[in-house]
CSV table of N, CA and C in Angstrom, one decimal:
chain,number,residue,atom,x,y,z
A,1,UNK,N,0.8,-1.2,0.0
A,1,UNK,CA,0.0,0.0,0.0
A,1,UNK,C,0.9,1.2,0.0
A,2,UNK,N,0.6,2.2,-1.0
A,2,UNK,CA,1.4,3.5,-0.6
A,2,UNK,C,1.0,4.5,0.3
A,3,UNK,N,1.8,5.1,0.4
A,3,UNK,CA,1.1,6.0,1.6
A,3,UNK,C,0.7,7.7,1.1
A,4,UNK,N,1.1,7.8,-0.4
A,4,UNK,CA,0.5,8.9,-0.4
A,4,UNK,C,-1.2,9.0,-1.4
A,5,UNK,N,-2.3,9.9,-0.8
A,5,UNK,CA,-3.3,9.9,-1.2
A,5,UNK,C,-3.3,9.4,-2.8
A,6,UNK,N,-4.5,8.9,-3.1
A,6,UNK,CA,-4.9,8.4,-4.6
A,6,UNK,C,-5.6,9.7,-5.1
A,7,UNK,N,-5.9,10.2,-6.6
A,7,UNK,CA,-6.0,11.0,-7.1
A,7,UNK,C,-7.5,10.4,-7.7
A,8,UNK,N,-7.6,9.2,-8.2
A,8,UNK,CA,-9.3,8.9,-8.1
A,8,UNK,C,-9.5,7.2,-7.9
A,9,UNK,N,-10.2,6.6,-8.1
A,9,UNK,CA,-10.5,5.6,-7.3
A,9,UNK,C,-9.7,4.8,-8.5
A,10,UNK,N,-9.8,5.1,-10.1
A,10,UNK,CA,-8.8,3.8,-11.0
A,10,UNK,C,-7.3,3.8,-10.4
A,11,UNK,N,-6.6,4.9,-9.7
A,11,UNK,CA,-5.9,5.0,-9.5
A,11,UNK,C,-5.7,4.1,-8.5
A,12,UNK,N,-6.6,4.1,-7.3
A,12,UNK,CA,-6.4,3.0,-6.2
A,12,UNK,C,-6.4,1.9,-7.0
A,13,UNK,N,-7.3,1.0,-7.8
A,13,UNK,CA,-7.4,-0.2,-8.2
A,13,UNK,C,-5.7,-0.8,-8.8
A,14,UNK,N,-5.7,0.6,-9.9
A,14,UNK,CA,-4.4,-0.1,-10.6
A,14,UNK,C,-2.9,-0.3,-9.6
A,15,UNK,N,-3.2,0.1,-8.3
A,15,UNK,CA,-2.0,-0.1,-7.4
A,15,UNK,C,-1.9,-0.9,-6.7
A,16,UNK,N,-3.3,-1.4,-6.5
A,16,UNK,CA,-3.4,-2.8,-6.3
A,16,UNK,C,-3.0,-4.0,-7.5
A,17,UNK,N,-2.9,-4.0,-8.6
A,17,UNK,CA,-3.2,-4.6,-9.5
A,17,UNK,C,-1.7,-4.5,-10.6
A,18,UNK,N,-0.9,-3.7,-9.8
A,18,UNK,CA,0.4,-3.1,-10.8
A,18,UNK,C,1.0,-4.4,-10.4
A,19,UNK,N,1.5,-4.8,-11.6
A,19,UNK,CA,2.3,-5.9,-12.1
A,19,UNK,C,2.3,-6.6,-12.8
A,20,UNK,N,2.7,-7.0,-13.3
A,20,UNK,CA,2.7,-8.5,-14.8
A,20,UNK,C,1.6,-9.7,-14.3
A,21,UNK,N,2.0,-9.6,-13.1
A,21,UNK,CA,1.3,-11.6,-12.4
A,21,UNK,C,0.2,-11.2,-11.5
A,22,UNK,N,0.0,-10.0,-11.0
A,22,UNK,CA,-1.2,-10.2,-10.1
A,22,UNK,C,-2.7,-10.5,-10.4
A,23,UNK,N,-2.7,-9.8,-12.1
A,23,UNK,CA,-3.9,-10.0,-12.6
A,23,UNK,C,-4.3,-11.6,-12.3
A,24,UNK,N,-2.9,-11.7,-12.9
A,24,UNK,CA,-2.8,-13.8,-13.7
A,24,UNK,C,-3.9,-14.7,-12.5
A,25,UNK,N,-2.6,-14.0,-10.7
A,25,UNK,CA,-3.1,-15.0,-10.0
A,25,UNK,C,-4.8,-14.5,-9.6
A,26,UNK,N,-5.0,-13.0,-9.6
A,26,UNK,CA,-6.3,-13.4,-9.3
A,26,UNK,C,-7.3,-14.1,-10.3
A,27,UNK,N,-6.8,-14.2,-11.5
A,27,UNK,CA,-8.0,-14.9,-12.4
A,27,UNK,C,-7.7,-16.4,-12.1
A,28,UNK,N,-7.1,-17.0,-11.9
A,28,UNK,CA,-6.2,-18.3,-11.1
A,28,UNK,C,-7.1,-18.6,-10.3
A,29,UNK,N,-7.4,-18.0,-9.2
A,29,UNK,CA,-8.2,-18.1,-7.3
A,29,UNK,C,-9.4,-17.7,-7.9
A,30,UNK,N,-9.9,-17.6,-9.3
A,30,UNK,CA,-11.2,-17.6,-9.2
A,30,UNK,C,-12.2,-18.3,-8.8
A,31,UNK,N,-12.8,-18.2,-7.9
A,31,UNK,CA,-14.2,-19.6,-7.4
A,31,UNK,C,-13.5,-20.8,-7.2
A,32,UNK,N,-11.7,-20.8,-6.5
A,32,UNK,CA,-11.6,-21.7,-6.1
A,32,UNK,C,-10.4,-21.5,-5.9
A,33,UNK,N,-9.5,-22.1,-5.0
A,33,UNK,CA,-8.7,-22.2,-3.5
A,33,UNK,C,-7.6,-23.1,-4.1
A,34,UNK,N,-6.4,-22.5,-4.2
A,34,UNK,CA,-4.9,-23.3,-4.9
A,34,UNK,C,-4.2,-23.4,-3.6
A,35,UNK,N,-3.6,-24.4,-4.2
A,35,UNK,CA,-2.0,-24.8,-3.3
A,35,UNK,C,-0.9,-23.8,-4.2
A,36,UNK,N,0.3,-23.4,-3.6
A,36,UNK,CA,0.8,-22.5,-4.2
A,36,UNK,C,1.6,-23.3,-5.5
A,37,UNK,N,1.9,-24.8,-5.6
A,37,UNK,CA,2.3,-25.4,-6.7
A,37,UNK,C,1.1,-25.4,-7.8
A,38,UNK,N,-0.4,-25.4,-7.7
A,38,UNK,CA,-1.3,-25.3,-8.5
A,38,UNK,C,-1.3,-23.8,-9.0
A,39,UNK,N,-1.3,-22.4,-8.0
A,39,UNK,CA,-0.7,-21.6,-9.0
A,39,UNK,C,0.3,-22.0,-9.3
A,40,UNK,N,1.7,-22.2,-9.6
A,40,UNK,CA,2.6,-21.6,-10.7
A,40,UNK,C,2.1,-22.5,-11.6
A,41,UNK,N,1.1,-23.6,-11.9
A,41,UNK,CA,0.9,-24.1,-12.9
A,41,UNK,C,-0.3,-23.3,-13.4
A,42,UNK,N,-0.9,-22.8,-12.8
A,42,UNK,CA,-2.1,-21.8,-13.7
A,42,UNK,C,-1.7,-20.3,-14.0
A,43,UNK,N,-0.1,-20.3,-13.4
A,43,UNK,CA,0.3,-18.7,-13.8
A,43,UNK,C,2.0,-19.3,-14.8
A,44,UNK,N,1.8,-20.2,-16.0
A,44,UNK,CA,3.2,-20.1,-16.5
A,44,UNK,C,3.9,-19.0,-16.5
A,45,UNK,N,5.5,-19.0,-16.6
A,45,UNK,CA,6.1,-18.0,-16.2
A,45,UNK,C,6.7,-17.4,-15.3
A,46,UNK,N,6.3,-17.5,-14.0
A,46,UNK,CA,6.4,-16.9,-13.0
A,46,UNK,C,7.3,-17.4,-12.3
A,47,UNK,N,8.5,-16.6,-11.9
A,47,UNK,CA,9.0,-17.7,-10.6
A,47,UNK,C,8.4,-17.9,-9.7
A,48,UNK,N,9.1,-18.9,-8.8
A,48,UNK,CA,8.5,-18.6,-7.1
A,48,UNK,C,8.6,-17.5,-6.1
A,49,UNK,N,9.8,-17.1,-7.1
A,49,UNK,CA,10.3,-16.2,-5.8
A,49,UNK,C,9.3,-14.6,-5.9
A,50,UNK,N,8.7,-14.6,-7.5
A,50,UNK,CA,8.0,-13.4,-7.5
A,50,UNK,C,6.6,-13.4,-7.1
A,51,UNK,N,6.2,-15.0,-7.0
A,51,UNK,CA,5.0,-15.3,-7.1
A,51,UNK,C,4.6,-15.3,-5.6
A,52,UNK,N,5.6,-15.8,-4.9
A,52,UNK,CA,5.5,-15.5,-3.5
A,52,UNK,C,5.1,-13.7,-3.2
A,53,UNK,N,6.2,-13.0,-3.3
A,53,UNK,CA,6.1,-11.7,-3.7
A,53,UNK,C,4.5,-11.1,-4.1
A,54,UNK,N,4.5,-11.8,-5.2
A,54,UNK,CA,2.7,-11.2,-5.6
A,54,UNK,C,1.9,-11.5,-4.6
A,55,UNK,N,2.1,-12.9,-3.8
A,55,UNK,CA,1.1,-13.1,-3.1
A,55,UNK,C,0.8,-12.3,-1.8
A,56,UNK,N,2.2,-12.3,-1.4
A,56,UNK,CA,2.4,-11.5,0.3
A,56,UNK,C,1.6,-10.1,-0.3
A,57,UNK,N,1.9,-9.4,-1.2
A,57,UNK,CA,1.3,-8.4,-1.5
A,57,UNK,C,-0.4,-8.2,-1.5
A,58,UNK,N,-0.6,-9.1,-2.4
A,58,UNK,CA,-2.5,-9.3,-2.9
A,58,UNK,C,-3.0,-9.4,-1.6
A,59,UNK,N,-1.7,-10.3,-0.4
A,59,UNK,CA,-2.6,-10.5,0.8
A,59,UNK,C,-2.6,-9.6,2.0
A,60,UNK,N,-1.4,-8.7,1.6
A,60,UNK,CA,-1.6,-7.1,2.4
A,60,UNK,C,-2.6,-6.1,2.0
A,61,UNK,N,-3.0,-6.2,0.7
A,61,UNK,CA,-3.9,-5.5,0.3
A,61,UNK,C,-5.5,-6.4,0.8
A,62,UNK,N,-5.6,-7.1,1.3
A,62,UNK,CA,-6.9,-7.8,1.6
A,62,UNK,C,-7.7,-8.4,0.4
A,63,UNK,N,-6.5,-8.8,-0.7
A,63,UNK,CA,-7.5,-9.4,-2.3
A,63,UNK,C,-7.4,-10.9,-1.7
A,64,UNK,N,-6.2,-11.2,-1.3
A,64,UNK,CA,-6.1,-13.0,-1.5
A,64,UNK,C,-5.9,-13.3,0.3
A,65,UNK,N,-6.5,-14.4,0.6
A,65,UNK,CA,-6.4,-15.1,1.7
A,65,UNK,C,-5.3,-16.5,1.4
A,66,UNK,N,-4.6,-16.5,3.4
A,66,UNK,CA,-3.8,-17.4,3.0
A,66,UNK,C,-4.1,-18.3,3.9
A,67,UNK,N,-4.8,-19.6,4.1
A,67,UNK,CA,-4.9,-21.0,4.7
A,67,UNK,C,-3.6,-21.2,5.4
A,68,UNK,N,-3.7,-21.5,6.1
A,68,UNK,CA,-2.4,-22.3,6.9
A,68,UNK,C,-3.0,-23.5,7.5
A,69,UNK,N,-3.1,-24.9,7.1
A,69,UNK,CA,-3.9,-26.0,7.9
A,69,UNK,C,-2.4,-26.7,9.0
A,70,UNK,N,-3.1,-26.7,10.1
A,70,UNK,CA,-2.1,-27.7,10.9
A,70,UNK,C,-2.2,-28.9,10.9
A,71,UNK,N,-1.2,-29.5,9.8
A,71,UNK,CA,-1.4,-31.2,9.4
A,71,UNK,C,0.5,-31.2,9.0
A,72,UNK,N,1.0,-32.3,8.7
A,72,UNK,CA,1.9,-33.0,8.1
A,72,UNK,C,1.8,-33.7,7.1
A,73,UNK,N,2.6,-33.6,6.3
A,73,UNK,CA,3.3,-32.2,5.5
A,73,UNK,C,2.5,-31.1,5.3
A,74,UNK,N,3.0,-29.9,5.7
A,74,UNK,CA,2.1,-28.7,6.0
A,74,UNK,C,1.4,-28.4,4.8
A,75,UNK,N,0.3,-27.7,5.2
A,75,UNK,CA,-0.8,-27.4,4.0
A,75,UNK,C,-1.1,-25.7,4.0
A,76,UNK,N,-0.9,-25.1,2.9
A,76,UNK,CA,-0.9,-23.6,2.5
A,76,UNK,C,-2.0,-23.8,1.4
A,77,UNK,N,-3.6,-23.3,1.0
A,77,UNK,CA,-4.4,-22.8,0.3
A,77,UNK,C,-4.4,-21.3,0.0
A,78,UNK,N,-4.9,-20.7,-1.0
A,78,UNK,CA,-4.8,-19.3,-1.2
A,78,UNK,C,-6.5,-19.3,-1.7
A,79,UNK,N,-6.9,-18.6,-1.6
A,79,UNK,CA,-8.3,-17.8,-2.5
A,79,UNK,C,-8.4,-16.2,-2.1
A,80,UNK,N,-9.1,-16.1,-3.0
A,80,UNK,CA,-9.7,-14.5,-3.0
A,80,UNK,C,-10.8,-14.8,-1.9
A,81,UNK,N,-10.0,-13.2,-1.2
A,81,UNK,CA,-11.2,-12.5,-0.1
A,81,UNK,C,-12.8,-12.2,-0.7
A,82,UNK,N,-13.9,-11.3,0.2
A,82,UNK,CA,-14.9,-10.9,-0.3
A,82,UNK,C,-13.9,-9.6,-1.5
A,83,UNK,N,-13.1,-8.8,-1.2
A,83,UNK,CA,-12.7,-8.3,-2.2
A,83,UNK,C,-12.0,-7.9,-3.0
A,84,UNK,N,-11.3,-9.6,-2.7
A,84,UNK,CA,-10.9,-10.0,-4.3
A,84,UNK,C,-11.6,-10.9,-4.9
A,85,UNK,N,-13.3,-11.3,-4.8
A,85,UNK,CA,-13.8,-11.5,-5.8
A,85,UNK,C,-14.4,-10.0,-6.3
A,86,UNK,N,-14.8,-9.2,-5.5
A,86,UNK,CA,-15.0,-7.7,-6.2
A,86,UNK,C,-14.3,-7.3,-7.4
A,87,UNK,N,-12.8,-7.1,-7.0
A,87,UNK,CA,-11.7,-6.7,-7.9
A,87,UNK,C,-12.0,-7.7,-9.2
A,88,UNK,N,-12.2,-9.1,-8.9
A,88,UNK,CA,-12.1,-10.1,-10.4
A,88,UNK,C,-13.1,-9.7,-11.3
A,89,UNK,N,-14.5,-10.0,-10.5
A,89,UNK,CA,-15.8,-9.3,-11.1
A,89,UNK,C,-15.5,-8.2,-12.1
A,90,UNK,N,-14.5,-6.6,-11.3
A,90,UNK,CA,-14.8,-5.6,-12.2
A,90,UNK,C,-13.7,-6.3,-13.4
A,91,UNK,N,-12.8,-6.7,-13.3
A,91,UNK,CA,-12.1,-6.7,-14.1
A,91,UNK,C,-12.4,-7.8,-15.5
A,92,UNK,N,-13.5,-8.6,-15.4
A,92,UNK,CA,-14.4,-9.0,-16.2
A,92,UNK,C,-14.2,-8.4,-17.6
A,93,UNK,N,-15.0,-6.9,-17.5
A,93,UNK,CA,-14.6,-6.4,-19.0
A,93,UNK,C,-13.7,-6.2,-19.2
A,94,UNK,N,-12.2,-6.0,-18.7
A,94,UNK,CA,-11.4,-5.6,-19.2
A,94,UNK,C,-10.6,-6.8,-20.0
A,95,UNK,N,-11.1,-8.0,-19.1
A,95,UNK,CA,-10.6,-9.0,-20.0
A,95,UNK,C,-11.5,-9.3,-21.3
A,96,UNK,N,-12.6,-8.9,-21.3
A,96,UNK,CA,-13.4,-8.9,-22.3
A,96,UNK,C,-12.7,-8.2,-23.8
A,97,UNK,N,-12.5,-7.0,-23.5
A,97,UNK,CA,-12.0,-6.2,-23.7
A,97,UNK,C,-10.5,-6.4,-24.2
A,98,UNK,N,-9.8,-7.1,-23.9
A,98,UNK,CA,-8.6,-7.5,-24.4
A,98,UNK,C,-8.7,-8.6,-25.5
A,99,UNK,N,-9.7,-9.4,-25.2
A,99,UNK,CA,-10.2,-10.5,-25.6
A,99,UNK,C,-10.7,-10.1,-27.6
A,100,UNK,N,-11.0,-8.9,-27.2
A,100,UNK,CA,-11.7,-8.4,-28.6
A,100,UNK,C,-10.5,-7.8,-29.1
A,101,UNK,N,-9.4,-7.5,-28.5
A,101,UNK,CA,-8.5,-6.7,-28.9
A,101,UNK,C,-6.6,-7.7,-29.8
A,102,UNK,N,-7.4,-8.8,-28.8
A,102,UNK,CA,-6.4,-9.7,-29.2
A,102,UNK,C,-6.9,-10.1,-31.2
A,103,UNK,N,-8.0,-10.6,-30.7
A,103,UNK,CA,-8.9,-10.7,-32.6
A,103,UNK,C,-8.5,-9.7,-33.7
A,104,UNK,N,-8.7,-8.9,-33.1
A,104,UNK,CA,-8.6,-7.4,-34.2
A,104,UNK,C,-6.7,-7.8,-34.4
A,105,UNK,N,-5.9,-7.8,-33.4
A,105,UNK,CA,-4.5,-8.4,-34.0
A,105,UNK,C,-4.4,-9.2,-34.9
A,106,UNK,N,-5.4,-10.3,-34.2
A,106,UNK,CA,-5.0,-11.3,-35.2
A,106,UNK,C,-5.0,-11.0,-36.6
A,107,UNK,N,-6.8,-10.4,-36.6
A,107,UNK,CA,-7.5,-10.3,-37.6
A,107,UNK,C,-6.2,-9.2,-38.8
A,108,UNK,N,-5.5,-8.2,-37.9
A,108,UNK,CA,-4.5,-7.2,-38.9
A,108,UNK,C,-3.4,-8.2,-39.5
A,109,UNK,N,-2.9,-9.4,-38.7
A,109,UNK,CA,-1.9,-9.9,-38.9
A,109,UNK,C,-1.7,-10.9,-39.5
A,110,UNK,N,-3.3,-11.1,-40.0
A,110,UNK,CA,-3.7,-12.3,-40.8
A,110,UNK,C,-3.5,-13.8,-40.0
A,111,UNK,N,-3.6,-14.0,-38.3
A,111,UNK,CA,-3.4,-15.4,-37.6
A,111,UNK,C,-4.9,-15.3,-37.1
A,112,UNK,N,-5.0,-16.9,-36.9
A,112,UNK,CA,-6.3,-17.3,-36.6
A,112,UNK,C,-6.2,-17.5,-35.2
C-alpha cells in the first residue's frame, strides 16, 4: 500500500493490481482455492520467488487469503477474499476487452 493519497479511485485499483502476475493470479483463485504449486501451474512463467512476492502483497492489500492448515506435510491454500472477488468481477470487461482486442491483432496480422 502507498502511503500517499490516490488522485481517483482507478488510480487505487491499478496499485493494487500493478504488475505483470497479479492480474494472472487473481484470475487463477477464481471460485476456487490453490495450493501455491497449482498456482505456478495456472500462472506459467512466474518464478517462485516473485509469485510469493505477488502473493504477500495481494494479501496485504486484503484481495487474497492465505490457509495455513495444521497437518503434516504442512498445507498452505490461497483464495480471494470478499474483495478479491470484487476486484475479479470488475475486471471481467477488461478482460473482455482485451479479448476483442487480441482478434482485431490477429484479424490485422492475418493469424487465426
Amino acid at each position: 500500500m502507498r502511503n500517499q493519497p490516490y488522485v481517483c479511485g482507478l488510480d487505487a485499483a491499478v496499485d493494487v493490481i500493478d504488475g505483470k502476475w497479479k492480474v494472472l493470479i487473481i484470475w487463477a483463485l477464481n471460485h476456487q482455492r490453490c495450493r501455491f504449486g497449482e498456482l505456478r501451474r495456472l500462472v506459467p512463467g512466474v518464478t517462485e520467488k516473485v509469485l510469493t512476492q505477488q502473493l504477500r502483497e495481494l494479501e496485504a492489500d486484503g484481495i487474497v487469503h492465505r490457509e495455513i492448515y495444521d497437518v503434516v506435510p504442512p498445507k498452505v491454500e490461497y483464495s480471494l477474499t470478499g474483495l478479491g472477488d470484487e476486484l475479479n468481477t470488475a475486471l471481467g470487461p477488461l478482460g473482455a476487452w482485451g479479448k476483442r482486442r487480441m482478434a482485431v491483432l490477429a484479424e490485422e496480422t492475418g493469424q487465426d
